[in-house]
GROMACS .gro file of C-alpha atoms in nm:
model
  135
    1UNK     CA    1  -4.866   3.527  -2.986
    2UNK     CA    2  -4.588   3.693  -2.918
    3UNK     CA    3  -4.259   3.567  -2.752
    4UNK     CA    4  -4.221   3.604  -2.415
    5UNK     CA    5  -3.867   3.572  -2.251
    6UNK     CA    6  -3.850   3.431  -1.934
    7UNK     CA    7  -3.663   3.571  -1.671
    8UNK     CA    8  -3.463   3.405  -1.452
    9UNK     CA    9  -3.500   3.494  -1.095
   10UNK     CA   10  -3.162   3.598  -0.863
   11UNK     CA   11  -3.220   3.274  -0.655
   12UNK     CA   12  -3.223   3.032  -0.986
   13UNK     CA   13  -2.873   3.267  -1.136
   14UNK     CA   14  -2.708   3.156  -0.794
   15UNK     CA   15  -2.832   2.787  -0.796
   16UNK     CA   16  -2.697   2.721  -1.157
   17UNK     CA   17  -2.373   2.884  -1.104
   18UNK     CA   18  -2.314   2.718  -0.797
   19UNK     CA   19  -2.337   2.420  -1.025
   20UNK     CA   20  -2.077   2.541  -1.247
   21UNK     CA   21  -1.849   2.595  -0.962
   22UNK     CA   22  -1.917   2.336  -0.815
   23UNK     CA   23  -1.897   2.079  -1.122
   24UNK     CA   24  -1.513   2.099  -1.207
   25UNK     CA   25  -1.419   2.014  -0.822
   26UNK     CA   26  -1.657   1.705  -0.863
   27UNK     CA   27  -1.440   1.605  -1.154
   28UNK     CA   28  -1.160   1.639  -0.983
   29UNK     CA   29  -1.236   1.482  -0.644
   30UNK     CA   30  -1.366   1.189  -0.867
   31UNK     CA   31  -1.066   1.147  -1.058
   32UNK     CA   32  -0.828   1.232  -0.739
   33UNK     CA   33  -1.065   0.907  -0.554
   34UNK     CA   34  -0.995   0.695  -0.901
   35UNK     CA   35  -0.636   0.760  -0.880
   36UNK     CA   36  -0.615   0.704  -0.497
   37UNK     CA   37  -0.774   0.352  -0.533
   38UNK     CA   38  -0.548   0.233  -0.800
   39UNK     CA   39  -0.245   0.348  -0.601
   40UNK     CA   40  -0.337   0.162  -0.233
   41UNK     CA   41  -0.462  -0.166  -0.425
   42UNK     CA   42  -0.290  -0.382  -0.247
   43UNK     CA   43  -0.036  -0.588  -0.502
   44UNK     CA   44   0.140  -0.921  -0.546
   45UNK     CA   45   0.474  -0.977  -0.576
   46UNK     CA   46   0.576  -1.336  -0.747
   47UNK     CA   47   0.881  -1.457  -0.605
   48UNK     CA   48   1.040  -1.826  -0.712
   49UNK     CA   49   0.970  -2.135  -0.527
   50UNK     CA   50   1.384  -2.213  -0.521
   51UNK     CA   51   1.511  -1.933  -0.235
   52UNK     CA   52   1.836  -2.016  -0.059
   53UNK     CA   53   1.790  -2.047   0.336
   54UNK     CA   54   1.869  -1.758   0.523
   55UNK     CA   55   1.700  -1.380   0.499
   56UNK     CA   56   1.660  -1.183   0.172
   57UNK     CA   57   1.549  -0.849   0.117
   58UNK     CA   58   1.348  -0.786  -0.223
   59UNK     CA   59   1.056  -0.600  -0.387
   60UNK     CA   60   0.991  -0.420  -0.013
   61UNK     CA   61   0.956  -0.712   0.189
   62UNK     CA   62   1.208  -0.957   0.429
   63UNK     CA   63   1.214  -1.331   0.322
   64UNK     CA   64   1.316  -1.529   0.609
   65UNK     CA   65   1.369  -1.909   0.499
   66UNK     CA   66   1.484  -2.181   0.764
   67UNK     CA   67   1.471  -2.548   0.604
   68UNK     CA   68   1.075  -2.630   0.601
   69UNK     CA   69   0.949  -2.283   0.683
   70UNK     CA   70   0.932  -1.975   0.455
   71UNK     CA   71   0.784  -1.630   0.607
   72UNK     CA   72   0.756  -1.292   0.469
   73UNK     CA   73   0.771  -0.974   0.630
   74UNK     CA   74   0.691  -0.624   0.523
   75UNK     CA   75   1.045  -0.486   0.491
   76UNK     CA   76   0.847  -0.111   0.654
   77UNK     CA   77   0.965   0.010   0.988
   78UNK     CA   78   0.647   0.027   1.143
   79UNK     CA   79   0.799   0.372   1.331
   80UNK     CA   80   0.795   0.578   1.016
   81UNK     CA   81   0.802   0.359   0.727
   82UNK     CA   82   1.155   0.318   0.684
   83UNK     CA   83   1.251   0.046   0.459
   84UNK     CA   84   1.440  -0.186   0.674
   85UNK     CA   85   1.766  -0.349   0.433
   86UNK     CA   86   1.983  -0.560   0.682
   87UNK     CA   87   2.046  -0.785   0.991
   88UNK     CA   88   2.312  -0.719   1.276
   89UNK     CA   89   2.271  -1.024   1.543
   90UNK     CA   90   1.965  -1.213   1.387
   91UNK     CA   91   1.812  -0.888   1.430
   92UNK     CA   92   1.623  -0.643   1.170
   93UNK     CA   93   1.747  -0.301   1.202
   94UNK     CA   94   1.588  -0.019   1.071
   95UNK     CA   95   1.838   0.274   0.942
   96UNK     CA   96   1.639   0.560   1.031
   97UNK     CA   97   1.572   0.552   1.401
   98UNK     CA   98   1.729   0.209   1.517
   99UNK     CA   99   1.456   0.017   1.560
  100UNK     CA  100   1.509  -0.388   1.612
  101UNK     CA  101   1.285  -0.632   1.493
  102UNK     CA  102   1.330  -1.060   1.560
  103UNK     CA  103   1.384  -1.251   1.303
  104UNK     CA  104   0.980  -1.326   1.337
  105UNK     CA  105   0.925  -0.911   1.293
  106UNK     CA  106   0.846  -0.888   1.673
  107UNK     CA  107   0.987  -0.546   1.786
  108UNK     CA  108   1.262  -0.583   2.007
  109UNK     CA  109   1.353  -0.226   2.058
  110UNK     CA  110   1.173   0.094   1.968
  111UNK     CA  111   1.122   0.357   1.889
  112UNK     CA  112   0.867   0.099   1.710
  113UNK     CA  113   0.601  -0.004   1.909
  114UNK     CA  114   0.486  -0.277   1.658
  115UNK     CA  115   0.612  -0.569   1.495
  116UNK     CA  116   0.681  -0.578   1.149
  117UNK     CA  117   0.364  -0.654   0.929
  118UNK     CA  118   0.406  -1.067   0.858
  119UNK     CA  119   0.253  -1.090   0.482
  120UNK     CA  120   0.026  -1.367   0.345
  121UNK     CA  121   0.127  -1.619   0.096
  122UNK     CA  122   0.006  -1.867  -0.146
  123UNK     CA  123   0.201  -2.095  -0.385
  124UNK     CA  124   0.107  -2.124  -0.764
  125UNK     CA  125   0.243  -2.491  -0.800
  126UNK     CA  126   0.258  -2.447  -1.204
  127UNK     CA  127   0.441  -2.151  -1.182
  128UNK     CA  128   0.635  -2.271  -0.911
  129UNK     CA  129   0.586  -1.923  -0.752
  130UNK     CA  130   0.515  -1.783  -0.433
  131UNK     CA  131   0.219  -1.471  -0.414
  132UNK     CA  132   0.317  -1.275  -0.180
  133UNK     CA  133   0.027  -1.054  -0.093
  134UNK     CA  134   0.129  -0.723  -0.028
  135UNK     CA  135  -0.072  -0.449   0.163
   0.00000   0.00000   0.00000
């Protein structure tokens, strides 16, 4: 009874080391995916029930606040993503490229072709907070 060694054919050499090439990018596309998903989550930003009337700009989004109503808006120029910081007229203007944007985020002038993103909103009553759902 002697030992015999077995030999490993070309065919199984080139399966198993395309397995050890192959097994660090794995790794890394997994991790890359991990990392990916915890940057898009979308996120909530907690703003105070108590907001003067008018238009604020905070945390990347436009409050607008008239009496009864509250509404948020993505403060992102849906053009390229510029982050829109101020109001000429009772219009949004975006710095970059000039877009205008009602006071509802409708585009009024491009080079937008969208309105800004309106953002949805509950109320923690305990907290006296709004969630302001970010995308």
């Amino acid at each position: 009874m002697g030992d015999k060694k077995k030999h490993i054919t070309r065919k199984e050499f080139l399966i198993n080391l395309s397995w050890l090439i192959a097994l660090p990018y794995m790794l890394i596309a997994g991790y890359a995916f991990k990392q990916n998903a915890r940057i898009y989550r979308p996120k909530n930003i907690r703003i105070p029930l108590q907001i003067n009337n008018g238009v604020t700009f905070r945390d990347g989004l436009i409050v607008v606040k008239e009496k009864n109503r509250t509404q948020f808006l993505s403060a992102k120029c849906t053009h390229l993503g510029c982050n829109i910081h101020s109001v000429e007229n009772n219009e949004f203007v975006c710095p970059c490229h000039g877009s205008r944007f009602s006071m509802n985020g409708e585009c009024l002038k491009g080079p937008a072709k969208e309105g800004l993103e309106i953002l949805k909103f509950d109320i923690d009553e305990t907290e006296k907070e709004y969630i302001v759902k970010m995308s």
